[in-house]
PDB file of C-alpha atoms in Angstrom:
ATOM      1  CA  UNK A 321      92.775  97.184 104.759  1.00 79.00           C
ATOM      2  CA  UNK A 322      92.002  99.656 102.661  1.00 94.00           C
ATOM      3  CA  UNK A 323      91.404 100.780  98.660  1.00 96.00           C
ATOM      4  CA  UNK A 324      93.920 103.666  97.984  1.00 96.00           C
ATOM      5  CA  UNK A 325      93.347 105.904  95.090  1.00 96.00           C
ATOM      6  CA  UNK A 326      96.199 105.080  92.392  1.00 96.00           C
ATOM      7  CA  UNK A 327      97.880 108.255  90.749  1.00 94.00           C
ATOM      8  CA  UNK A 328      97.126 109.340  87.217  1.00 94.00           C
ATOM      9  CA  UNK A 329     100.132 110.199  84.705  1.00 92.00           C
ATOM     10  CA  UNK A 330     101.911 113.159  85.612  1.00 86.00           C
ATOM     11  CA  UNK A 331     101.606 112.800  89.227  1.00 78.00           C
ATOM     12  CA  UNK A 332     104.705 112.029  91.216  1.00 69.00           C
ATOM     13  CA  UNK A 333     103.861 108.580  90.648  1.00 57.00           C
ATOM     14  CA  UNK A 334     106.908 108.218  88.470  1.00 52.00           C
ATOM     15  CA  UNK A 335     109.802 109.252  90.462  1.00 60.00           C
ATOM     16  CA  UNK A 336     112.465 106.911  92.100  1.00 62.00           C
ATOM     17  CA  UNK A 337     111.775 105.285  95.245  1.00 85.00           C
ATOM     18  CA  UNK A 338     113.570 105.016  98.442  1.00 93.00           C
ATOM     19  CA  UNK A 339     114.232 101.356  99.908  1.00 96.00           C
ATOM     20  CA  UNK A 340     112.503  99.596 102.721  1.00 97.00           C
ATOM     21  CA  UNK A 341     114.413  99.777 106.162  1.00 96.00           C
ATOM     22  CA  UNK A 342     112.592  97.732 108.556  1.00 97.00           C
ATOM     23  CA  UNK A 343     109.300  95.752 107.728  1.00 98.00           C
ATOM     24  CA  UNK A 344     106.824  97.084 110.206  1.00 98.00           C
ATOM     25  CA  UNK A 345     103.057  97.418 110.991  1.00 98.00           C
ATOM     26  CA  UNK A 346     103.180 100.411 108.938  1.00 97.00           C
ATOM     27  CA  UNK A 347     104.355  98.237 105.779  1.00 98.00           C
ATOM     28  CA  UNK A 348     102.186  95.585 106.162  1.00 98.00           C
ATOM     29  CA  UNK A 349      99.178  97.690 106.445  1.00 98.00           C
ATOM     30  CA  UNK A 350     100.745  99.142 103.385  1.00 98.00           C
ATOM     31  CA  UNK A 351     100.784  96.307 101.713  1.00 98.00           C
ATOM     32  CA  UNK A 352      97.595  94.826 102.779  1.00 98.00           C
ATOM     33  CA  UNK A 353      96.300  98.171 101.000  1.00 98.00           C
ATOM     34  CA  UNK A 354      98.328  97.745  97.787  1.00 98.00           C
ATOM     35  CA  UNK A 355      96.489  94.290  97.358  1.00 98.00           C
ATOM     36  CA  UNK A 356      93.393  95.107  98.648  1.00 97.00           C
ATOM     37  CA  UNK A 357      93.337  97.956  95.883  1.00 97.00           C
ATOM     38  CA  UNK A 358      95.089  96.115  93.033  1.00 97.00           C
ATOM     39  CA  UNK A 359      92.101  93.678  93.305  1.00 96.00           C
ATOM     40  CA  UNK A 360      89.366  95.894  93.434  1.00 96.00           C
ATOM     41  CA  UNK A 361      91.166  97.960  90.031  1.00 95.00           C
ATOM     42  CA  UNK A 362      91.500  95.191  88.986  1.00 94.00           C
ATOM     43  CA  UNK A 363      95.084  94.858  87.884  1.00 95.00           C
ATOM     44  CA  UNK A 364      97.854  91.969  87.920  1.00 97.00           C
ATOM     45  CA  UNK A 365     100.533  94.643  89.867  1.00 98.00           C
ATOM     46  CA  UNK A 366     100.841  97.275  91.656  1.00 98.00           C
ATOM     47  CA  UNK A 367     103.459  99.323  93.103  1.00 97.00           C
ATOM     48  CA  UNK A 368     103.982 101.706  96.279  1.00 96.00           C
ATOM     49  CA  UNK A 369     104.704 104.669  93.810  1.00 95.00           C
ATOM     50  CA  UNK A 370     101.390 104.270  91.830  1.00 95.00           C
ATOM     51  CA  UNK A 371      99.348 104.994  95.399  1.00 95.00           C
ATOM     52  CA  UNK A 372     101.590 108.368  96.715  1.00 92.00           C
ATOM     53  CA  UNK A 373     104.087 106.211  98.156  1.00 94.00           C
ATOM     54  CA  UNK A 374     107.510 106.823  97.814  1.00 93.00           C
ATOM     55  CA  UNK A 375     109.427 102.826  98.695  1.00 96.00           C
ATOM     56  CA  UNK A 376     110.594 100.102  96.366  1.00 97.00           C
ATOM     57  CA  UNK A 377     107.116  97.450  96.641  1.00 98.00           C
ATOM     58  CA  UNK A 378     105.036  96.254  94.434  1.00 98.00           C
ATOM     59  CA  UNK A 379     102.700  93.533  94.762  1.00 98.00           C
ATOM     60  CA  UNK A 380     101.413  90.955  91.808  1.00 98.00           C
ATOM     61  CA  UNK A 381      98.702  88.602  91.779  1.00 97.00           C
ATOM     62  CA  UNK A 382      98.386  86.184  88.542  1.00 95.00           C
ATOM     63  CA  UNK A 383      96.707  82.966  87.243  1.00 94.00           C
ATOM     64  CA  UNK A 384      98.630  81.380  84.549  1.00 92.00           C
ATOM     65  CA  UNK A 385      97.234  78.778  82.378  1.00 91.00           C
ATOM     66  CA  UNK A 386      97.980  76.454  84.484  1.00 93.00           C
ATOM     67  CA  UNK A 387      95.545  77.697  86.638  1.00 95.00           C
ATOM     68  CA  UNK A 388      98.736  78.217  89.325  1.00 94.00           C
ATOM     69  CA  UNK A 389      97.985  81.467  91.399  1.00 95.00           C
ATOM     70  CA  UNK A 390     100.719  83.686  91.445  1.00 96.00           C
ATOM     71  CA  UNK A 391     100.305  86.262  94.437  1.00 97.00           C
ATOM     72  CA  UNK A 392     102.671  87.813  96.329  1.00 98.00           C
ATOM     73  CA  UNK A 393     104.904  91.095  97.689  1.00 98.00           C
ATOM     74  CA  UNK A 394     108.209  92.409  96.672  1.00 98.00           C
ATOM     75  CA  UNK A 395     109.720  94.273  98.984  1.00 98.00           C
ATOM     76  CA  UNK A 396     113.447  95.879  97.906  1.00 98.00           C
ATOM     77  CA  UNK A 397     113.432  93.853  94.579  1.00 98.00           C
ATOM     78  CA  UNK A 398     115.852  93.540  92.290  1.00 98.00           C
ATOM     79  CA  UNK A 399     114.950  92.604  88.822  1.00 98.00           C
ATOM     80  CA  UNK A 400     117.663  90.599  85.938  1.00 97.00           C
ATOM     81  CA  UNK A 401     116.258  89.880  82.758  1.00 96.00           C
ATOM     82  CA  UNK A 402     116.831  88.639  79.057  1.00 91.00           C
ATOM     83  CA  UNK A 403     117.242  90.892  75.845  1.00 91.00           C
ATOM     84  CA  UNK A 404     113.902  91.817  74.637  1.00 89.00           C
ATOM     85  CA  UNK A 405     112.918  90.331  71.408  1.00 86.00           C
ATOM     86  CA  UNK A 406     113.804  92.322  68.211  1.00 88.00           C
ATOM     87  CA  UNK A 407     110.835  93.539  65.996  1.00 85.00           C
ATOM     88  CA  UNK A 408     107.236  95.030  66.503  1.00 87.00           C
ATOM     89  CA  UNK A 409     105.099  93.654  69.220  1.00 88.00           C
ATOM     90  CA  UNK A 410     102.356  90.875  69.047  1.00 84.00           C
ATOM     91  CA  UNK A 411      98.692  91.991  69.559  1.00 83.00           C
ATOM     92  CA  UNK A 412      99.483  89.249  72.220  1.00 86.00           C
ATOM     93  CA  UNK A 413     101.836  91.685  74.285  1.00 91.00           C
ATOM     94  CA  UNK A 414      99.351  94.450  74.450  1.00 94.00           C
ATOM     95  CA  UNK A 415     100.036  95.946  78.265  1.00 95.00           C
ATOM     96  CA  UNK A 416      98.047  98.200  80.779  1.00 95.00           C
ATOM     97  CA  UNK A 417      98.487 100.161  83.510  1.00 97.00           C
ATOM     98  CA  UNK A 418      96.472 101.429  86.443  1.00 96.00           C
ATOM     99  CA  UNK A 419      98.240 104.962  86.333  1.00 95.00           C
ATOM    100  CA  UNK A 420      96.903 105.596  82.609  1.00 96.00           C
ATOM    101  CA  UNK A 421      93.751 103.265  82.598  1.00 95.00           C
ATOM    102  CA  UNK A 422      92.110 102.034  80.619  1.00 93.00           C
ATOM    103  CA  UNK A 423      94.406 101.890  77.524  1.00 94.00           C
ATOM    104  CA  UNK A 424      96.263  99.173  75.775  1.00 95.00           C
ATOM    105  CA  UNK A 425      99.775  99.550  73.738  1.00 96.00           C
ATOM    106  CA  UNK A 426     101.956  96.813  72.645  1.00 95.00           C
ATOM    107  CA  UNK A 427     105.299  96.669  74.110  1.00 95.00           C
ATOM    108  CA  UNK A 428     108.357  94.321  73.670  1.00 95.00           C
ATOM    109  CA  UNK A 429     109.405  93.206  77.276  1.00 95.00           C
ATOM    110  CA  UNK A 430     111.863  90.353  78.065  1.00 96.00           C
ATOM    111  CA  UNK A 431     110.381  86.810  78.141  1.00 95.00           C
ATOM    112  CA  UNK A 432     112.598  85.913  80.861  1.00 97.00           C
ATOM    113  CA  UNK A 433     112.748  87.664  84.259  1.00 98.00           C
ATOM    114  CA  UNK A 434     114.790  86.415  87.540  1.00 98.00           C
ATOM    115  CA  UNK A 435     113.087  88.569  90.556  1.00 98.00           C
ATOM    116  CA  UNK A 436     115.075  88.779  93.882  1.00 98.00           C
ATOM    117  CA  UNK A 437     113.349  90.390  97.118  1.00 98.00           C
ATOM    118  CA  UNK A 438     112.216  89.844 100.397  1.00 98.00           C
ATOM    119  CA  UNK A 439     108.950  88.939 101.693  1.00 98.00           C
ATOM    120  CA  UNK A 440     106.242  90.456 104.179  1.00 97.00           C
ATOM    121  CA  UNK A 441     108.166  87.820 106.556  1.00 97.00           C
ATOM    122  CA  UNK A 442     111.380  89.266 105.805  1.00 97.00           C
ATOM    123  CA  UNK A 443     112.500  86.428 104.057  1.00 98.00           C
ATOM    124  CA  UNK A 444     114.686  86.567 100.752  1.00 98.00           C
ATOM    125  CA  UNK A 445     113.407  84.624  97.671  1.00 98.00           C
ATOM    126  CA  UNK A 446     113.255  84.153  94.211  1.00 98.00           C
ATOM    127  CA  UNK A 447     111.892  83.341  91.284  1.00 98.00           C
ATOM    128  CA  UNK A 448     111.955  82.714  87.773  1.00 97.00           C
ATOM    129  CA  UNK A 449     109.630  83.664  85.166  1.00 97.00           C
ATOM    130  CA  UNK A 450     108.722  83.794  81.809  1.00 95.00           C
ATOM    131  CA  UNK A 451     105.888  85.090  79.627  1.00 93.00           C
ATOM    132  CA  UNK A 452     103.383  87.423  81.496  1.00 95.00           C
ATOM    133  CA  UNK A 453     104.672  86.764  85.343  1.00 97.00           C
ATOM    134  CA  UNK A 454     108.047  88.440  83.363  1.00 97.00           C
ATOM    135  CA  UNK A 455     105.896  90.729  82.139  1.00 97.00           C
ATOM    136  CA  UNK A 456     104.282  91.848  84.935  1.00 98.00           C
ATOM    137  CA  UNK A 457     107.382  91.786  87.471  1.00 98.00           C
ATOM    138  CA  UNK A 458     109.392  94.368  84.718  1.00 98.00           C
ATOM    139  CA  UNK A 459     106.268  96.409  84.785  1.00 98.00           C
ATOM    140  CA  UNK A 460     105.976  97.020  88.518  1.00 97.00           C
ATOM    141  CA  UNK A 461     109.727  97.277  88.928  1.00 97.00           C
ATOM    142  CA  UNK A 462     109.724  99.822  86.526  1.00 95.00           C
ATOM    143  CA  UNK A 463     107.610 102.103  88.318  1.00 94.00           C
ATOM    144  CA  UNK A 464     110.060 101.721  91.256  1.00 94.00           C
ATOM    145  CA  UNK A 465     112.874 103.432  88.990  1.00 92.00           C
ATOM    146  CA  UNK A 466     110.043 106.226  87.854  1.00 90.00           C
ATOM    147  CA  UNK A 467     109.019 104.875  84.481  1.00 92.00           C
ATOM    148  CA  UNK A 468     105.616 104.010  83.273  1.00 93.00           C
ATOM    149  CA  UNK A 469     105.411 101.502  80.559  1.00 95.00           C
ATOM    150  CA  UNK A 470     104.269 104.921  78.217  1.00 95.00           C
ATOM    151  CA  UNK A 471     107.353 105.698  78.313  1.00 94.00           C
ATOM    152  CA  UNK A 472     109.014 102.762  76.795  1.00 94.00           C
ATOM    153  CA  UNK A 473     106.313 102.569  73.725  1.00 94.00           C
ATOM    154  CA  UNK A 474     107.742 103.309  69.899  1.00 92.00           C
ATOM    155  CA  UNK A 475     107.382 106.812  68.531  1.00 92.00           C
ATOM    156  CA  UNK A 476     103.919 105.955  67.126  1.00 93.00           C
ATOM    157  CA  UNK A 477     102.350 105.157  70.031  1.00 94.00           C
ATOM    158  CA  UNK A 478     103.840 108.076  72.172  1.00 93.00           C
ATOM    159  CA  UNK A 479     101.530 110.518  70.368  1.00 96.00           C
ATOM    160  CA  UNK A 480      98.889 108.571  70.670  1.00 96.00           C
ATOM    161  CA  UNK A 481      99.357 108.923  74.863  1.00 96.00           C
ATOM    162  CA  UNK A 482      99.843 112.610  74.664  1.00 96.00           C
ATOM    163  CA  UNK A 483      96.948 112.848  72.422  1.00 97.00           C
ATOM    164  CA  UNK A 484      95.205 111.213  75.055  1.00 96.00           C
ATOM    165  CA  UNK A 485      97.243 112.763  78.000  1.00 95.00           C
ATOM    166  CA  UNK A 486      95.900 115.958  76.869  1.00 95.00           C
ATOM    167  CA  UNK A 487      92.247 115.212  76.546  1.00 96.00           C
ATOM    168  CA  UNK A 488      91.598 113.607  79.742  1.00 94.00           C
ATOM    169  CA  UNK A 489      93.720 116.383  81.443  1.00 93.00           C
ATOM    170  CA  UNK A 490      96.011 113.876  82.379  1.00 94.00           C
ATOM    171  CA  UNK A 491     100.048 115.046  82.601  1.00 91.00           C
ATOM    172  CA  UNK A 492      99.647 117.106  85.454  1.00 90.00           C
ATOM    173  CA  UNK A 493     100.171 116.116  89.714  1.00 90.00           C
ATOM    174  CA  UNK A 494      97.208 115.124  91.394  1.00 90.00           C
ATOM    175  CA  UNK A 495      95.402 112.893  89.162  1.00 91.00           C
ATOM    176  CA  UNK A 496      94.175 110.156  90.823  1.00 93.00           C
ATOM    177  CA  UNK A 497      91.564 107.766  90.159  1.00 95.00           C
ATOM    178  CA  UNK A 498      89.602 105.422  93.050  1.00 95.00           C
ATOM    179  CA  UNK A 499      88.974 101.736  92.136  1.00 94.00           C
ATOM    180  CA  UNK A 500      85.316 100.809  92.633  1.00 86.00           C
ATOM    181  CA  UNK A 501      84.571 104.011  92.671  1.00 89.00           C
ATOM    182  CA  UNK A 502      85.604 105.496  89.339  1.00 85.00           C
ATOM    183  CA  UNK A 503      84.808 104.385  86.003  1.00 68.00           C
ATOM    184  CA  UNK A 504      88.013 104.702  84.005  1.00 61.00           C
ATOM    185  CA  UNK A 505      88.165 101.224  82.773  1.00 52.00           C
ATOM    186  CA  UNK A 506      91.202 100.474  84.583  1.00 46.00           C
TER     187      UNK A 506
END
């Protein structure tokens, strides 16, 4: 296993993703990398994009309140969901994301999410979710389609990220941070 640095925005992080043929050593090491790095960030998701690599994965890892850990991979997902809420968002759906750290913006996302994929074992599942686990699985599986939750923020808060994009030199390929390396507060 090893930490992989996660791309900054403007890097090819945010292009669409090819899917995963055959499950292999090289995708498990993969994978064993995408966790290994999401927890050293630390972060609740992250995808194969966000790392320089160009297949449809993400991994998630998530306690609720129920103190129930949610951890796993999502290999080929597919992602349903309900109608987001009308209105502003709650200081309670404030999101993050490893590819513009260490920045918060509110963002309306479904409360419901149905996730489809396949496992490290090759094995289809599913699940259910609501509240953050939603949250997070619409997050990752955006990045698989090339979007960054910046992108989805109101008007507002879009000039606030390219006031930002611009001075951190951000917005440009190659920017990459490393996790327990870097101070960026991720």
């Amino acid at each position: 296993m090893a930490v992989r640095a996660i791309r900054i925005t403007g890097d090819p992080c945010s292009t669409p993703r090819r899917p995963v043929v055959e499950i292999d050593q090289e995708i498990r090491e993969l994978v064993a990398d995408l966790y290994e790095t999401m927890d050293r960030a630390p972060g609740v998701g992250l995808a194969a994009p966000q790392v320089g690599v160009g297949l449809r994965i993400f991994t998630f890892g998530w306690t609720d309140e129920d103190d129930r850990l949610w951890r796993g991979v999502a290999i080929n997902p597919e992602l349903w969901i309900s109608p987001p809420p009308p209105g502003e968002p709650d200081i309670d759906e404030e999101e993050g994301c490893l590819s513009f750290p260490g920045e918060r913006f509110g963002l309306r996302r479904a409360e419901r999410a149905i996730l489809r994929a396949t496992n490290l074992e090759g094995e289809k599942y599913e699940i259910e979710a609501s509240g953050w686990l939603a949250r997070i699985f619409q997050h990752e599986y955006d990045h698989l389609d090339g979007v960054l939750y910046t992108d989805r923020l109101e008007y507002r808060d879009q000039k606030v990220v390219q006031k930002i994009t611009r001075k951190l030199g951000w917005g440009k390929p190659g920017g990459k941070w490393m996790p327990g390396v870097d101070d960026l507060d991720a």
